[in-house]
């Protein structure tokens, strides 16, 4: 299939690996920011094919994984109300809150619906004018434009029984938080291509300069990832720290101006909590003042929910690249995709789920057969 198979060509992958091997003279630690890239790296065994000196550190770029427990609990509380139709993408339904998940709320009679676009939720609102319809709007800069468009349309069409439970997060402040951590080992980044296709690349040169790290905008297919790694290693070996775009077929330098204008109209920057990491200043979006009536947290008065993370789950360390999923004692035993203790095991983009799917059989027998 065009644009997919051609970026999985084994011969070209072999050539790129040879070039990476020929360039590498010492140990380097490179973080792929995006969960989709993590999934691709583990699925295709890219980390195992690289020279031993290159370590891939898995970053916090899985949107389901970083959505804080507090927001999940707010979603559960709203979804359980009798007059509410709660709409979400399917991957959020199994994410555990403090005591249950959205599937459990649905099984107890809550009207929880899986939709494939936030605009589907708006259609449901138009069809059910006597019910409150809420869409669970989570994710990075990638998903935010469609959610912003939905709120914009709701206001434009005068649909008042629609609201958005917002937990949007932003990549650049997370990169800064990772680099400021005293435990940080990251020396270079593969920046998330789909985020840059919306936002462009202008936010990254100041970060590359401040932290003296190369940043390569990278796609998701095996050749994309190998080329991103090759360019990052080349910069590291040459002592450079620049922003390069290795995904020009999807990422123009200026991003998507129409999407950015919509985001600027509907959202404003706010501090956000990241699951397992904590609050990162100015790292997310909330609805701006002129759209505040569409904010589900205010509409349903759930602004004061506070919860504690599981003491067993080490997903915060996984998300910061401090440990690998297999370093967690619960991996593959107490915690599996069927019984996840943390969000990194629920989402298909989560590092724990990726290791469970593709690396479980590499583990000792008692884990592999759990
Ligand atoms: S394996 Fe499970 S318990 Fe351990 S860090 Fe991952 S999600 Fe948390």
Short mmCIF file of C-alpha atoms and ligand atoms in Angstrom, two decimals:
data_model
loop_
_atom_site.label_atom_id
_atom_site.label_comp_id
_atom_site.label_asym_id
_atom_site.label_seq_id
_atom_site.Cartn_x
_atom_site.Cartn_y
_atom_site.Cartn_z
CA UNK A 1 0.00 0.00 0.00
CA UNK A 2 1.42 3.38 -1.04
CA UNK A 3 2.85 5.47 1.84
CA UNK A 4 2.89 2.42 4.14
CA UNK A 5 4.70 -0.52 2.52
CA UNK A 6 7.27 1.78 0.96
CA UNK A 7 8.23 2.99 4.46
CA UNK A 8 8.67 -0.58 5.71
CA UNK A 9 11.07 -1.76 2.99
CA UNK A 10 13.51 -4.25 4.64
CA UNK A 11 16.38 -3.44 2.30
CA UNK A 12 16.16 0.29 2.95
CA UNK A 13 15.82 -0.41 6.68
CA UNK A 14 18.99 -2.50 6.54
CA UNK A 15 20.82 0.35 4.76
CA UNK A 16 19.71 2.86 7.38
CA UNK A 17 20.80 0.54 10.18
CA UNK A 18 24.21 0.18 8.56
CA UNK A 19 24.55 3.96 8.33
CA UNK A 20 23.57 4.32 12.00
CA UNK A 21 26.14 1.66 12.97
CA UNK A 22 28.84 3.37 10.91
CA UNK A 23 28.10 6.72 12.59
CA UNK A 24 27.86 5.58 16.22
CA UNK A 25 31.06 5.76 18.28
CA UNK A 26 29.71 6.00 21.85
CA UNK A 27 26.58 5.57 23.99
CA UNK A 28 23.57 7.80 23.30
CA UNK A 29 20.10 7.94 24.87
CA UNK A 30 17.36 9.19 22.56
CA UNK A 31 13.72 9.70 23.57
CA UNK A 32 10.86 9.14 21.17
CA UNK A 33 8.17 11.46 22.48
CA UNK A 34 5.11 9.87 20.93
CA UNK A 35 3.35 6.70 22.04
CA UNK A 36 2.67 5.79 18.41
CA UNK A 37 6.41 5.84 17.79
CA UNK A 38 6.99 3.71 20.91
CA UNK A 39 4.48 1.17 19.63
CA UNK A 40 6.17 1.08 16.22
CA UNK A 41 9.67 0.75 17.72
CA UNK A 42 8.69 -2.18 19.94
CA UNK A 43 6.44 -3.82 17.35
CA UNK A 44 9.14 -3.84 14.68
CA UNK A 45 11.97 -4.59 17.12
CA UNK A 46 13.80 -1.43 16.04
CA UNK A 47 15.41 -0.96 19.46
CA UNK A 48 16.81 -4.52 19.25
CA UNK A 49 18.28 -3.92 15.79
CA UNK A 50 20.11 -0.72 16.77
CA UNK A 51 23.73 -0.75 17.89
CA UNK A 52 24.04 -1.59 21.62
CA UNK A 53 25.28 1.94 22.32
CA UNK A 54 21.93 3.48 21.36
CA UNK A 55 19.17 3.35 23.94
CA UNK A 56 15.63 4.37 23.03
CA UNK A 57 13.85 5.96 26.00
CA UNK A 58 10.07 5.92 25.75
CA UNK A 59 8.50 9.32 26.38
CA UNK A 60 5.18 10.58 27.74
CA UNK A 61 3.43 10.99 24.37
CA UNK A 62 0.55 8.56 24.84
CA UNK A 63 -2.54 10.75 25.37
CA UNK A 64 -4.57 8.13 27.21
CA UNK A 65 -1.63 7.34 29.50
CA UNK A 66 -1.00 10.89 30.70
CA UNK A 67 -4.64 11.81 31.32
CA UNK A 68 -4.70 12.26 35.11
CA UNK A 69 -6.70 10.00 37.38
CA UNK A 70 -8.54 13.07 38.62
CA UNK A 71 -10.01 13.71 35.15
CA UNK A 72 -10.96 10.03 34.76
CA UNK A 73 -12.80 10.22 38.09
CA UNK A 74 -14.57 13.38 36.96
CA UNK A 75 -15.61 11.58 33.75
CA UNK A 76 -16.94 8.66 35.80
CA UNK A 77 -18.92 10.98 38.06
CA UNK A 78 -20.48 12.86 35.14
CA UNK A 79 -21.18 9.69 33.12
CA UNK A 80 -23.08 8.14 36.04
CA UNK A 81 -25.62 10.98 36.15
CA UNK A 82 -29.08 9.99 34.92
CA UNK A 83 -29.65 12.74 32.37
CA UNK A 84 -26.21 12.52 30.76
CA UNK A 85 -25.08 10.89 27.51
CA UNK A 86 -21.31 10.55 27.90
CA UNK A 87 -19.41 10.22 24.61
CA UNK A 88 -15.80 9.15 24.24
CA UNK A 89 -13.35 7.45 21.92
CA UNK A 90 -13.25 3.74 22.74
CA UNK A 91 -9.74 3.70 24.21
CA UNK A 92 -10.83 5.71 27.25
CA UNK A 93 -13.52 3.25 28.37
CA UNK A 94 -11.12 0.80 30.01
CA UNK A 95 -8.81 3.35 31.61
CA UNK A 96 -9.06 2.73 35.34
CA UNK A 97 -10.11 5.56 37.63
CA UNK A 98 -9.78 5.30 41.40
CA UNK A 99 -12.39 2.55 41.72
CA UNK A 100 -13.88 1.70 38.32
CA UNK A 101 -13.85 2.58 34.61
CA UNK A 102 -16.37 3.89 32.07
CA UNK A 103 -17.27 0.32 31.02
CA UNK A 104 -18.35 -0.36 34.61
CA UNK A 105 -20.43 2.83 34.66
CA UNK A 106 -22.04 1.70 31.40
CA UNK A 107 -22.74 -1.79 32.77
CA UNK A 108 -24.48 -0.18 35.76
CA UNK A 109 -26.82 1.72 33.44
CA UNK A 110 -24.87 4.85 32.57
CA UNK A 111 -25.42 6.07 28.99
CA UNK A 112 -21.80 5.86 27.80
CA UNK A 113 -21.33 5.86 24.03
CA UNK A 114 -18.28 5.29 21.83
CA UNK A 115 -18.03 7.79 18.98
CA UNK A 116 -15.52 8.09 16.15
CA UNK A 117 -15.47 11.88 15.97
CA UNK A 118 -16.33 14.63 18.47
CA UNK A 119 -18.75 15.94 15.86
CA UNK A 120 -20.73 12.68 16.31
CA UNK A 121 -21.31 13.78 19.90
CA UNK A 122 -22.65 17.08 18.64
CA UNK A 123 -25.09 15.20 16.39
CA UNK A 124 -26.22 13.17 19.41
CA UNK A 125 -26.80 16.43 21.29
CA UNK A 126 -28.99 17.76 18.47
CA UNK A 127 -30.99 14.53 18.46
CA UNK A 128 -31.47 14.55 22.25
CA UNK A 129 -32.31 18.12 23.21
CA UNK A 130 -33.67 17.08 26.62
CA UNK A 131 -30.40 15.32 27.63
CA UNK A 132 -26.95 16.68 28.49
CA UNK A 133 -24.31 15.35 26.05
CA UNK A 134 -20.66 15.42 27.09
CA UNK A 135 -17.61 14.60 24.97
CA UNK A 136 -14.38 13.49 26.66
CA UNK A 137 -11.79 15.68 24.92
CA UNK A 138 -8.31 14.43 25.76
CA UNK A 139 -5.00 14.28 23.96
CA UNK A 140 -2.17 16.33 22.54
CA UNK A 141 -2.13 19.10 19.95
CA UNK A 142 -3.17 16.47 17.39
CA UNK A 143 -6.71 15.82 18.62
CA UNK A 144 -7.36 19.30 19.95
CA UNK A 145 -8.38 21.00 16.65
CA UNK A 146 -11.35 18.65 16.10
CA UNK A 147 -12.48 19.14 19.69
CA UNK A 148 -12.11 22.91 19.34
CA UNK A 149 -14.16 22.79 16.13
CA UNK A 150 -16.95 20.91 17.93
CA UNK A 151 -17.26 23.56 20.64
CA UNK A 152 -17.08 26.30 18.01
CA UNK A 153 -19.92 24.62 16.08
CA UNK A 154 -21.99 24.09 19.24
CA UNK A 155 -21.83 27.80 19.99
CA UNK A 156 -22.43 28.79 16.36
CA UNK A 157 -25.48 26.51 16.09
CA UNK A 158 -26.82 27.40 19.53
CA UNK A 159 -26.61 23.80 20.82
CA UNK A 160 -26.64 24.38 24.57
CA UNK A 161 -26.95 20.79 25.82
CA UNK A 162 -23.40 19.95 24.67
CA UNK A 163 -20.23 20.30 26.73
CA UNK A 164 -16.61 19.18 26.62
CA UNK A 165 -14.64 17.56 29.44
CA UNK A 166 -11.22 18.87 28.50
CA UNK A 167 -7.80 17.48 29.33
CA UNK A 168 -5.54 18.60 26.52
CA UNK A 169 -1.79 18.56 26.99
CA UNK A 170 1.09 20.10 25.07
CA UNK A 171 4.37 18.51 24.00
CA UNK A 172 6.94 21.37 24.30
CA UNK A 173 6.37 22.00 28.06
CA UNK A 174 6.65 18.24 28.67
CA UNK A 175 10.00 18.16 26.87
CA UNK A 176 11.17 21.06 29.05
CA UNK A 177 9.98 19.24 32.21
CA UNK A 178 11.84 16.08 31.17
CA UNK A 179 15.04 18.02 30.54
CA UNK A 180 14.74 19.88 33.88
CA UNK A 181 14.43 16.61 35.83
CA UNK A 182 17.58 15.84 37.87
CA UNK A 183 17.30 12.20 36.73
CA UNK A 184 17.13 13.08 33.04
CA UNK A 185 19.34 10.92 30.76
CA UNK A 186 17.88 12.10 27.45
CA UNK A 187 20.44 13.44 24.95
CA UNK A 188 18.23 13.79 21.87
CA UNK A 189 14.59 13.68 20.83
CA UNK A 190 12.46 12.27 18.06
CA UNK A 191 9.68 14.88 18.03
CA UNK A 192 6.14 13.67 17.26
CA UNK A 193 5.37 14.15 13.57
CA UNK A 194 1.59 14.39 13.88
CA UNK A 195 1.81 17.06 16.59
CA UNK A 196 4.12 19.09 14.33
CA UNK A 197 1.75 18.63 11.38
CA UNK A 198 -0.69 20.79 13.38
CA UNK A 199 1.63 23.13 15.28
CA UNK A 200 4.64 23.33 12.94
CA UNK A 201 8.22 23.29 14.17
CA UNK A 202 8.73 26.84 15.49
CA UNK A 203 8.37 25.87 19.16
CA UNK A 204 11.35 23.52 19.08
CA UNK A 205 14.50 25.56 18.22
CA UNK A 206 14.44 27.40 21.60
CA UNK A 207 14.22 24.03 23.40
CA UNK A 208 17.02 22.51 21.30
CA UNK A 209 19.17 25.57 22.03
CA UNK A 210 18.38 25.83 25.76
CA UNK A 211 18.96 22.14 26.52
CA UNK A 212 21.53 21.57 23.77
CA UNK A 213 19.69 18.53 22.42
CA UNK A 214 19.06 17.57 18.79
CA UNK A 215 15.38 17.29 17.90
CA UNK A 216 14.30 15.43 14.79
CA UNK A 217 10.66 15.63 13.70
CA UNK A 218 9.90 12.00 12.90
CA UNK A 219 7.04 9.92 11.47
CA UNK A 220 5.75 6.53 12.51
CA UNK A 221 6.71 3.91 9.95
CA UNK A 222 9.91 1.87 10.47
CA UNK A 223 11.93 3.82 7.89
CA UNK A 224 10.69 7.13 9.32
CA UNK A 225 11.89 6.13 12.76
CA UNK A 226 15.24 4.80 11.57
CA UNK A 227 15.85 7.99 9.60
CA UNK A 228 14.94 10.08 12.66
CA UNK A 229 17.38 8.07 14.79
CA UNK A 230 20.08 8.33 12.11
CA UNK A 231 19.79 12.11 11.99
CA UNK A 232 19.74 12.42 15.79
CA UNK A 233 22.84 10.21 16.14
CA UNK A 234 24.62 12.17 13.41
CA UNK A 235 23.96 15.43 15.27
CA UNK A 236 25.05 13.96 18.59
CA UNK A 237 28.27 12.59 17.11
CA UNK A 238 29.00 15.97 15.49
CA UNK A 239 28.15 17.97 18.65
CA UNK A 240 25.21 19.73 17.01
CA UNK A 241 21.80 20.46 18.57
CA UNK A 242 19.43 21.55 15.81
CA UNK A 243 15.83 20.95 14.80
CA UNK A 244 15.51 18.83 11.66
CA UNK A 245 12.37 17.79 9.87
CA UNK A 246 12.61 14.14 8.79
CA UNK A 247 8.87 13.96 8.08
CA UNK A 248 8.37 16.67 5.42
CA UNK A 249 5.66 14.69 3.61
CA UNK A 250 3.33 15.50 6.53
CA UNK A 251 4.91 18.41 8.38
CA UNK A 252 5.18 21.90 6.88
CA UNK A 253 7.30 24.24 9.01
CA UNK A 254 4.31 26.48 9.72
CA UNK A 255 1.98 23.59 10.63
CA UNK A 256 -1.71 23.91 9.84
CA UNK A 257 -2.68 27.61 10.06
CA UNK A 258 -6.46 26.95 10.02
CA UNK A 259 -6.19 24.44 12.87
CA UNK A 260 -3.96 26.79 14.86
CA UNK A 261 -6.43 29.66 14.42
CA UNK A 262 -9.25 27.44 15.71
CA UNK A 263 -7.16 26.37 18.71
CA UNK A 264 -6.31 29.97 19.53
CA UNK A 265 -9.97 30.96 19.40
CA UNK A 266 -11.37 28.13 21.54
CA UNK A 267 -8.60 27.28 24.03
CA UNK A 268 -6.25 29.08 26.39
CA UNK A 269 -3.06 27.76 27.98
CA UNK A 270 -3.30 26.47 31.54
CA UNK A 271 -1.32 24.37 34.04
CA UNK A 272 -2.11 20.68 33.60
CA UNK A 273 -1.57 17.56 35.68
CA UNK A 274 0.08 14.64 33.85
CA UNK A 275 -0.69 11.18 35.13
CA UNK A 276 2.25 9.81 37.05
CA UNK A 277 4.28 12.98 36.54
CA UNK A 278 2.37 15.76 38.28
CA UNK A 279 1.50 19.30 37.34
CA UNK A 280 3.57 20.90 34.57
CA UNK A 281 3.10 24.68 34.34
CA UNK A 282 1.41 25.96 31.18
CA UNK A 283 1.37 22.46 29.70
CA UNK A 284 -2.25 22.19 28.57
CA UNK A 285 -5.32 23.86 27.20
CA UNK A 286 -8.72 24.65 28.70
CA UNK A 287 -11.70 26.34 27.09
CA UNK A 288 -11.23 30.09 26.81
CA UNK A 289 -13.53 32.51 28.57
CA UNK A 290 -15.90 32.96 25.64
CA UNK A 291 -16.54 29.18 25.49
CA UNK A 292 -16.56 28.57 29.27
CA UNK A 293 -20.29 27.70 29.22
CA UNK A 294 -19.33 24.56 27.30
CA UNK A 295 -16.88 23.37 29.97
CA UNK A 296 -18.30 20.16 31.51
CA UNK A 297 -16.28 20.62 34.72
CA UNK A 298 -18.13 23.86 35.44
CA UNK A 299 -21.49 22.70 34.11
CA UNK A 300 -21.49 19.63 36.39
CA UNK A 301 -19.57 21.21 39.29
CA UNK A 302 -16.89 18.51 39.44
CA UNK A 303 -13.92 20.86 39.81
CA UNK A 304 -12.95 19.61 43.29
CA UNK A 305 -12.33 15.89 42.70
CA UNK A 306 -8.90 14.87 44.03
CA UNK A 307 -7.55 11.32 43.89
CA UNK A 308 -4.40 9.33 44.65
CA UNK A 309 -2.50 7.15 42.19
CA UNK A 310 -2.03 3.41 42.75
CA UNK A 311 0.97 2.73 44.99
CA UNK A 312 1.93 -0.33 42.90
CA UNK A 313 1.91 1.24 39.44
CA UNK A 314 5.18 2.82 38.27
CA UNK A 315 3.75 4.33 35.09
CA UNK A 316 5.02 7.79 36.09
CA UNK A 317 8.58 6.49 35.91
CA UNK A 318 7.78 4.70 32.64
CA UNK A 319 6.34 7.90 31.18
CA UNK A 320 9.46 9.86 32.14
CA UNK A 321 11.73 7.21 30.64
CA UNK A 322 13.28 6.42 34.04
CA UNK A 323 12.44 2.69 33.89
CA UNK A 324 11.35 0.22 31.25
CA UNK A 325 7.91 -1.44 31.71
CA UNK A 326 9.60 -4.75 32.46
CA UNK A 327 11.26 -3.15 35.49
CA UNK A 328 7.85 -2.89 37.16
CA UNK A 329 7.19 -5.87 39.45
CA UNK A 330 3.52 -5.95 38.41
CA UNK A 331 4.28 -6.19 34.68
CA UNK A 332 2.61 -9.24 33.14
CA UNK A 333 1.55 -10.62 36.52
CA UNK A 334 -0.74 -8.34 38.53
CA UNK A 335 -0.95 -5.94 35.59
CA UNK A 336 -2.00 -7.09 32.11
CA UNK A 337 -4.09 -5.50 29.34
CA UNK A 338 -7.11 -7.47 30.66
CA UNK A 339 -6.51 -6.24 34.18
CA UNK A 340 -4.54 -2.99 33.85
CA UNK A 341 -3.33 -1.22 36.98
CA UNK A 342 -2.18 1.84 35.08
CA UNK A 343 -3.01 3.71 31.90
CA UNK A 344 0.25 2.71 30.20
CA UNK A 345 -1.09 -0.86 30.11
CA UNK A 346 -4.54 0.14 28.81
CA UNK A 347 -3.79 2.16 25.74
CA UNK A 348 -2.42 0.51 22.62
CA UNK A 349 0.06 3.41 22.53
CA UNK A 350 1.14 2.80 26.13
CA UNK A 351 4.68 1.53 26.62
CA UNK A 352 3.56 -1.21 29.06
CA UNK A 353 0.96 -2.53 26.60
CA UNK A 354 3.51 -2.45 23.76
CA UNK A 355 6.01 -4.47 25.81
CA UNK A 356 3.25 -6.88 26.88
CA UNK A 357 2.17 -7.41 23.26
CA UNK A 358 5.61 -7.78 21.70
CA UNK A 359 8.17 -8.47 24.46
CA UNK A 360 6.35 -10.60 27.02
CA UNK A 361 7.88 -13.82 25.69
CA UNK A 362 11.33 -12.32 26.28
CA UNK A 363 10.55 -12.32 30.01
CA UNK A 364 11.23 -15.05 32.58
CA UNK A 365 8.77 -17.95 32.30
CA UNK A 366 6.59 -16.95 35.27
CA UNK A 367 5.92 -13.54 33.66
CA UNK A 368 5.58 -14.79 30.09
CA UNK A 369 2.94 -17.34 31.06
CA UNK A 370 0.98 -15.22 33.52
S1 LIG B 1 3.18 -2.69 34.19
FE1 LIG B 1 1.18 -1.95 34.96
S2 LIG B 1 1.54 -1.45 37.11
FE2 LIG B 1 3.54 -1.54 36.11
S3 LIG B 1 3.97 0.55 35.41
FE3 LIG B 1 2.98 -0.49 33.69
S4 LIG B 1 0.80 0.03 33.95
FE4 LIG B 1 1.77 0.46 35.93
#
